[in-house]
PDB file of C-alpha atoms and ligand atoms in Angstrom:
ATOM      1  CA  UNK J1406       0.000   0.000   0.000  1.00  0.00           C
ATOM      2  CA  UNK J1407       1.414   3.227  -1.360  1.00  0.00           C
ATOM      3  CA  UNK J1408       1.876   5.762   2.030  1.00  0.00           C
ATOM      4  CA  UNK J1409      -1.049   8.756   1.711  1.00  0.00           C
ATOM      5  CA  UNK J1410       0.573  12.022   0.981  1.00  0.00           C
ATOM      6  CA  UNK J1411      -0.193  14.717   3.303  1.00  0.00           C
ATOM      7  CA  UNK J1412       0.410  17.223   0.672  1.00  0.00           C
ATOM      8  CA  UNK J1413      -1.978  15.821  -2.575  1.00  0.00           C
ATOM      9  CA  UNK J1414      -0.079  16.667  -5.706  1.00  0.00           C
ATOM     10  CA  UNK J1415      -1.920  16.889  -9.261  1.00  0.00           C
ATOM     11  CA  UNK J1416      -0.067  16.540 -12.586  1.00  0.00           C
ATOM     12  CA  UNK J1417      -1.028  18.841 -15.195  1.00  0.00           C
ATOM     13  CA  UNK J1418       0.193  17.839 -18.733  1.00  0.00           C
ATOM     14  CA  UNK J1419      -0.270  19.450 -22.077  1.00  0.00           C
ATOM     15  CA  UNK J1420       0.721  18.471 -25.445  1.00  0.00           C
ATOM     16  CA  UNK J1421       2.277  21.847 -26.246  1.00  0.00           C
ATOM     17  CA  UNK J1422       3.478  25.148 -24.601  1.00  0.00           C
ATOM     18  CA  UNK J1423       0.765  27.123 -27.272  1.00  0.00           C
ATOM     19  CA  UNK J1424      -1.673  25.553 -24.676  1.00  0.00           C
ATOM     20  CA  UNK J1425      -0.377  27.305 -21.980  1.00  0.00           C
ATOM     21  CA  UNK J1426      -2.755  30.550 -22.331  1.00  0.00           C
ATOM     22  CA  UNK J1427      -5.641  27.948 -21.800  1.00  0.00           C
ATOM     23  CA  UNK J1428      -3.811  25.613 -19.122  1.00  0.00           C
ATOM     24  CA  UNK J1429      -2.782  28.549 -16.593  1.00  0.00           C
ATOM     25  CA  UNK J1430      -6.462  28.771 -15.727  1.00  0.00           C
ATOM     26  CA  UNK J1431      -6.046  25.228 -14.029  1.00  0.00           C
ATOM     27  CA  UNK J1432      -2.514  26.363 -12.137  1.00  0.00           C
ATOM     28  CA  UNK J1433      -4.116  29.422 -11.176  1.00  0.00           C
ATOM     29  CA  UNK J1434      -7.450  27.360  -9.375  1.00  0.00           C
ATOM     30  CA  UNK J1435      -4.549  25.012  -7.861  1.00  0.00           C
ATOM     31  CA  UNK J1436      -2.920  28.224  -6.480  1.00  0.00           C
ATOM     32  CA  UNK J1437      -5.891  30.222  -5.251  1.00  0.00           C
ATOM     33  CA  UNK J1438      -6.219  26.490  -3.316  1.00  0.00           C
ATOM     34  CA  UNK J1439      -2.643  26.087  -2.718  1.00  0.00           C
ATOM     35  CA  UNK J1440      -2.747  22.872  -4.191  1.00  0.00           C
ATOM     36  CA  UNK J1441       0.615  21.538  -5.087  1.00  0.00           C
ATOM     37  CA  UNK J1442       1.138  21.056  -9.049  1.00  0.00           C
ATOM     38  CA  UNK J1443       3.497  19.639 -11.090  1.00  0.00           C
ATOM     39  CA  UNK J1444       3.131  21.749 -14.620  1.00  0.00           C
ATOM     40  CA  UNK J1445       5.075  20.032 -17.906  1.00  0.00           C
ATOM     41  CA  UNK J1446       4.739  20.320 -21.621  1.00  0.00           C
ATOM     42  CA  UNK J1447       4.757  16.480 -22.376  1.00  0.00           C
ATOM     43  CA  UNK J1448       2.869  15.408 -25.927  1.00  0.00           C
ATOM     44  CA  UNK J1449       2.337  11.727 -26.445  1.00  0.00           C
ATOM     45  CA  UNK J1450       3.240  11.421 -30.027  1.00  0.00           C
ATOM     46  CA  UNK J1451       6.538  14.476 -30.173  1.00  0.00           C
ATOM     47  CA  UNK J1452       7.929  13.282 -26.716  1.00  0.00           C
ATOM     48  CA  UNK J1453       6.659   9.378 -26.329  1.00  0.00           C
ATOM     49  CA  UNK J1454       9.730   8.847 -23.710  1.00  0.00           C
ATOM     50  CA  UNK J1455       9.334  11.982 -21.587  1.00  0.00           C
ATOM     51  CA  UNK J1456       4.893  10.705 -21.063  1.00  0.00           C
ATOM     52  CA  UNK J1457       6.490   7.601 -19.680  1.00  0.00           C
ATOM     53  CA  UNK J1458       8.983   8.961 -17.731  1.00  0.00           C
ATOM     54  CA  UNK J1459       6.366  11.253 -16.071  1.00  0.00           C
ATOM     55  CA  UNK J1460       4.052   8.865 -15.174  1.00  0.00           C
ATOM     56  CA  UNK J1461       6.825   6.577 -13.569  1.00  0.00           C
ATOM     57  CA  UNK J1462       7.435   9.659 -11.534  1.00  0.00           C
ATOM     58  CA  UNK J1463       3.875  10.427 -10.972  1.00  0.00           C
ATOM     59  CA  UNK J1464       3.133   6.493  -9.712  1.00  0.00           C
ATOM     60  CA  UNK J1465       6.631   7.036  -7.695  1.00  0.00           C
ATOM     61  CA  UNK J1466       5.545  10.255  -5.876  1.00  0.00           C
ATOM     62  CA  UNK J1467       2.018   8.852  -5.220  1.00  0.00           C
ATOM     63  CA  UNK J1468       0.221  12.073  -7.728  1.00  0.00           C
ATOM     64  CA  UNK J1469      -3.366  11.896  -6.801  1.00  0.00           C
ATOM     65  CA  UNK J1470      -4.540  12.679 -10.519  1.00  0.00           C
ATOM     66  CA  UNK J1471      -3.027  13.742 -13.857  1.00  0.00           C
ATOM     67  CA  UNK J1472      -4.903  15.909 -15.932  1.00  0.00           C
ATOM     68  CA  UNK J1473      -3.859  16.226 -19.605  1.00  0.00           C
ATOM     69  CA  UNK J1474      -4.688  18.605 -22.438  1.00  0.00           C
ATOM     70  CA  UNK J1475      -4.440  18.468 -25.982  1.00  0.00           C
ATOM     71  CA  UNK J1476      -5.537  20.012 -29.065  1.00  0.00           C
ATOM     72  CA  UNK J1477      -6.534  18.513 -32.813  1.00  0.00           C
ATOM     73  CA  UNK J1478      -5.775  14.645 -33.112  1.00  0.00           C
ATOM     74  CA  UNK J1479      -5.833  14.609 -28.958  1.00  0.00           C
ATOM     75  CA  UNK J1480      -4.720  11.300 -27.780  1.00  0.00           C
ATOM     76  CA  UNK J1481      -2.364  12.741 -24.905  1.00  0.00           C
ATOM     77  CA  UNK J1482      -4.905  11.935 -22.005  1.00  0.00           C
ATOM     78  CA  UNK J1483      -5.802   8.395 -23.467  1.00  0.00           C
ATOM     79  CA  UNK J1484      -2.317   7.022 -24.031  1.00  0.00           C
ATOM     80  CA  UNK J1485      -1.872   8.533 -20.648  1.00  0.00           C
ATOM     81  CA  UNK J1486      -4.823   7.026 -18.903  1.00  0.00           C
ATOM     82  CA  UNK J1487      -3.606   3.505 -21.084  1.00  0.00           C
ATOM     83  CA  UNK J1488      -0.458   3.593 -18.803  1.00  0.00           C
ATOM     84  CA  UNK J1489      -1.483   4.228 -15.176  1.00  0.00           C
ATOM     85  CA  UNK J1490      -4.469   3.998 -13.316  1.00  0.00           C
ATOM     86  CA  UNK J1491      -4.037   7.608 -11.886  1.00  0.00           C
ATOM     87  CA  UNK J1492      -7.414   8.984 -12.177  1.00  0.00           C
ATOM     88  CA  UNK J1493      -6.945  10.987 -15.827  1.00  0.00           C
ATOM     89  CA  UNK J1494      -8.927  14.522 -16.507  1.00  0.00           C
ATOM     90  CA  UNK J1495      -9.066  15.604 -20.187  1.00  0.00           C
ATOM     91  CA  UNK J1496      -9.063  19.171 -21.568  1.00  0.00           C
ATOM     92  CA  UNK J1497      -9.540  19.529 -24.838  1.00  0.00           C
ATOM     93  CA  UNK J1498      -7.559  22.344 -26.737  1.00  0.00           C
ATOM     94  CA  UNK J1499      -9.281  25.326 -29.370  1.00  0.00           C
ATOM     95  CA  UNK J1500      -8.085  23.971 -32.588  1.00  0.00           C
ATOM     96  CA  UNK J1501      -8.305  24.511 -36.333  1.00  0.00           C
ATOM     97  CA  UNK J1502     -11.952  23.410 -35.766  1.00  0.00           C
ATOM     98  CA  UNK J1503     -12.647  25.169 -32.693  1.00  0.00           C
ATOM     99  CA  UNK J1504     -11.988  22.302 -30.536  1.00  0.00           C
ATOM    100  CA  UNK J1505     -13.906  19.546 -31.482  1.00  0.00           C
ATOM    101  CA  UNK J1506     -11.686  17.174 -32.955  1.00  0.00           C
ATOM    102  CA  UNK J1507      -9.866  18.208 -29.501  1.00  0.00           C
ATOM    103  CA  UNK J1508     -12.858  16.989 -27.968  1.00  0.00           C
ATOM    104  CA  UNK J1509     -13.938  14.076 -29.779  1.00  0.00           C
ATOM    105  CA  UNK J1510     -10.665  12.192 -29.850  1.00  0.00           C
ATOM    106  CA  UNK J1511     -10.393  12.985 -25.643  1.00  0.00           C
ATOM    107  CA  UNK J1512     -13.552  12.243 -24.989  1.00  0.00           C
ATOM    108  CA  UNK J1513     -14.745   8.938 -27.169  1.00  0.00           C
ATOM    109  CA  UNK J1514     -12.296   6.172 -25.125  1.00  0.00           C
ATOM    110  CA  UNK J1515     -13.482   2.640 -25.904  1.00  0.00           C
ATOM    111  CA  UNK J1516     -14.572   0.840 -22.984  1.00  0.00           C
ATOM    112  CA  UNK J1517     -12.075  -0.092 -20.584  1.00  0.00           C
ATOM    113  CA  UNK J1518      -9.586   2.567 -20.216  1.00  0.00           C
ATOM    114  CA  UNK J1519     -11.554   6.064 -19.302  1.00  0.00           C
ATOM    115  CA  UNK J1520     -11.048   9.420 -19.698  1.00  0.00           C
ATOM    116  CA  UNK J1521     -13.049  12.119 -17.865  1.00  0.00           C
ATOM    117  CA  UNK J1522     -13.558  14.132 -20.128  1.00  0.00           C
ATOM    118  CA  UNK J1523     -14.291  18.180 -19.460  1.00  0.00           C
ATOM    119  CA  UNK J1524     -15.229  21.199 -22.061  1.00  0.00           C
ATOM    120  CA  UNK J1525     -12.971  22.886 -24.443  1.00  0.00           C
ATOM    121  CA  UNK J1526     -10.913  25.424 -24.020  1.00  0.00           C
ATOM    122  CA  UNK J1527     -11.189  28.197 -20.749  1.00  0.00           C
ATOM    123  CA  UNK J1528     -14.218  26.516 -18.998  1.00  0.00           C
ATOM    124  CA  UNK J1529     -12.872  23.368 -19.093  1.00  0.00           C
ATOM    125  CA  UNK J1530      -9.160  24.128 -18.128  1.00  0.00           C
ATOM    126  CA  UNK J1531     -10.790  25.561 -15.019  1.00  0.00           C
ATOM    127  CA  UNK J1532     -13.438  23.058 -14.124  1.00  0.00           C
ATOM    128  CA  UNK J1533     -10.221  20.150 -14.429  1.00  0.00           C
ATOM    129  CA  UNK J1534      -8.867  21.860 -11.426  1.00  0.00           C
ATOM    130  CA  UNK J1535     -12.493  22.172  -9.724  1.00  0.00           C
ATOM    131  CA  UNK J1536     -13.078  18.338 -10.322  1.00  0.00           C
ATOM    132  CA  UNK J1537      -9.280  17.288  -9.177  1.00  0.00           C
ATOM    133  CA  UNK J1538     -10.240  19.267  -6.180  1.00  0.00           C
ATOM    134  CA  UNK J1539     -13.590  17.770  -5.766  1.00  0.00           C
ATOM    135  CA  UNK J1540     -11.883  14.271  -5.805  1.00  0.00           C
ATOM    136  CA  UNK J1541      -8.991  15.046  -3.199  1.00  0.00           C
ATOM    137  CA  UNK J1542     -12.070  16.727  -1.101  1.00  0.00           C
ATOM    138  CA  UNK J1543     -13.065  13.192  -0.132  1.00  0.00           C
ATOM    139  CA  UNK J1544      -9.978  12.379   0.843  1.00  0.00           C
ATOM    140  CA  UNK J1545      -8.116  15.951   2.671  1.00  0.00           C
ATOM    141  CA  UNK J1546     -11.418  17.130   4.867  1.00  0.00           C
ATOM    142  CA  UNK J1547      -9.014  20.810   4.244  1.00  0.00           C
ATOM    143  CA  UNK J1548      -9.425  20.527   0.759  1.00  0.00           C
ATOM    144  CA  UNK J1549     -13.325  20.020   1.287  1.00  0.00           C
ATOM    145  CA  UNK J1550     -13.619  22.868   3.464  1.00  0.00           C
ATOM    146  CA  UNK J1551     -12.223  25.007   1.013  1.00  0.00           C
ATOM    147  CA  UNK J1552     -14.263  23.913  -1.818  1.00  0.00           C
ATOM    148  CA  UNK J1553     -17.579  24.507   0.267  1.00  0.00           C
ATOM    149  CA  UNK J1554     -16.520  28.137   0.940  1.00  0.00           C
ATOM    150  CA  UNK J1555     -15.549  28.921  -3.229  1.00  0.00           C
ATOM    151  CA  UNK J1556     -18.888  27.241  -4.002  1.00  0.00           C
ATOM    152  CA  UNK J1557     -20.443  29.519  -1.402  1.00  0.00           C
ATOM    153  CA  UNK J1558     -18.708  32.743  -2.213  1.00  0.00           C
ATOM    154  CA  UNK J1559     -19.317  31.854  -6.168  1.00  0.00           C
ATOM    155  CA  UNK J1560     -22.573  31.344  -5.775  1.00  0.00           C
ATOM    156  CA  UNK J1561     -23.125  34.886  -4.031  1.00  0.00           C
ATOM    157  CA  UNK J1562     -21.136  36.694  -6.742  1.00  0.00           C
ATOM    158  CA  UNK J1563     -24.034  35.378  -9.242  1.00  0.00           C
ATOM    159  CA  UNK J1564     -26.049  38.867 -10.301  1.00  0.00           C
ATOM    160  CA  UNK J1565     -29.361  38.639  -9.204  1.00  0.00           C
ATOM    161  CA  UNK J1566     -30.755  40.541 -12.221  1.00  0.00           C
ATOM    162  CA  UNK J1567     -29.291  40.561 -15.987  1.00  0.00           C
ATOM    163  CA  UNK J1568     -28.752  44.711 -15.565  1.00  0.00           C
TER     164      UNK J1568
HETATM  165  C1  RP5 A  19      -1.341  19.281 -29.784  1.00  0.00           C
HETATM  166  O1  RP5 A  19      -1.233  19.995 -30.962  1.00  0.00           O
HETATM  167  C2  RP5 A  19      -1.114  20.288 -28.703  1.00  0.00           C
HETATM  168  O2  RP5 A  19      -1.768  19.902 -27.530  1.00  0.00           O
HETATM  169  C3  RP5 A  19      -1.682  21.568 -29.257  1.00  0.00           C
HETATM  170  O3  RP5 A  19      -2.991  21.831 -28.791  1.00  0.00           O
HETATM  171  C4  RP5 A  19      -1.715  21.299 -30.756  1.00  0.00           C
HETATM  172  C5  RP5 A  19      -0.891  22.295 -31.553  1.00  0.00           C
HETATM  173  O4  RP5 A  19       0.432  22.297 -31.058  1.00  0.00           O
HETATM  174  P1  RP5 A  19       1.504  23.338 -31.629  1.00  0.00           P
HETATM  175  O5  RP5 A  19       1.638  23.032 -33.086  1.00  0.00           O
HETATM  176  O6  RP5 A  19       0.957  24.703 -31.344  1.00  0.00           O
HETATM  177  O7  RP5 A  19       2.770  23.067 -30.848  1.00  0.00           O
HETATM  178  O8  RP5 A  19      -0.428  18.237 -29.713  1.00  0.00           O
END
């Protein structure tokens, strides 16, 4: 049995450093929750060796869930979810067709390796961090405590009115 970390870290992969401008809304949930991350530019078809190396790492230092984002023919959080059991967040990227060949080739595993798959671009970047944080809140009662009070406070900066 692997030892529980006190200190939950969360991968975050993405196939390129273009999808950084989308991917630093995920660090910047992770920091507003001082969640430790581990950030890399790791694509599963230009840098085969440096996915595996990660996720021997990742098994190694116990990470508590990778997420991994990728644009066009997206196969970065499949192959990655093919080699650990890590729980394994998708984000798929904007792309020449707005993101849904991004999404399509995240999101349509076959049965028996998943993906969870989130929405393109900004909203899903930021709701990958919001789920990792949901699934350590099970585990770190801290981690829950702070997700009650940014569901509270973002439900009460909802306008009541549309003007
Ligand atoms: C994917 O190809 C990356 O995740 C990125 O979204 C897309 C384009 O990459 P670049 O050509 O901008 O490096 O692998």
């Amino acid at each position: 049995m692997k030892k529980t970390n006190k200190d939950p870290t969360v991968g975050v992969i993405m196939g390129s450093k273009s999808d950084w401008e989308v991917m630093k809304n995920t660090c910047d949930i992770f920091k507003l929750f001082k969640i430790k991350y581990d950030v890399r530019v790791i694509s599963a078809h230009r840098t085969p060796k440096r996915l595996e190396r990660f996720i021997s790492e990742a098994e190694r230092n116990n990470y508590e869930v990778i997420i991994a984002a990728a644009g066009g023919a997206a196969h970065l959080a499949g192959v990655t979810a093919a080699l650990t059991t890590i729980p394994v967040l998708g984000v798929p990227m904007p792309s020449v067709t707005d993101g849904i060949d991004s999404l399509l080739s995240t999101v349509q595993m076959p049965a028996g390796v998943p993906v969870a798959t989130l929405a393109i671009g900004k909203a899903g970047a930021k709701n990958s961090a919001l789920f990792a944080i949901a699934i350590l809140s099970r585990k770190y009662p801290k981690i829950s405590q702070k997700l009650k009070k940014y569901r509270s406070e973002f439900e009460s900066n909802i306008p009541k009115r549309p003007y």
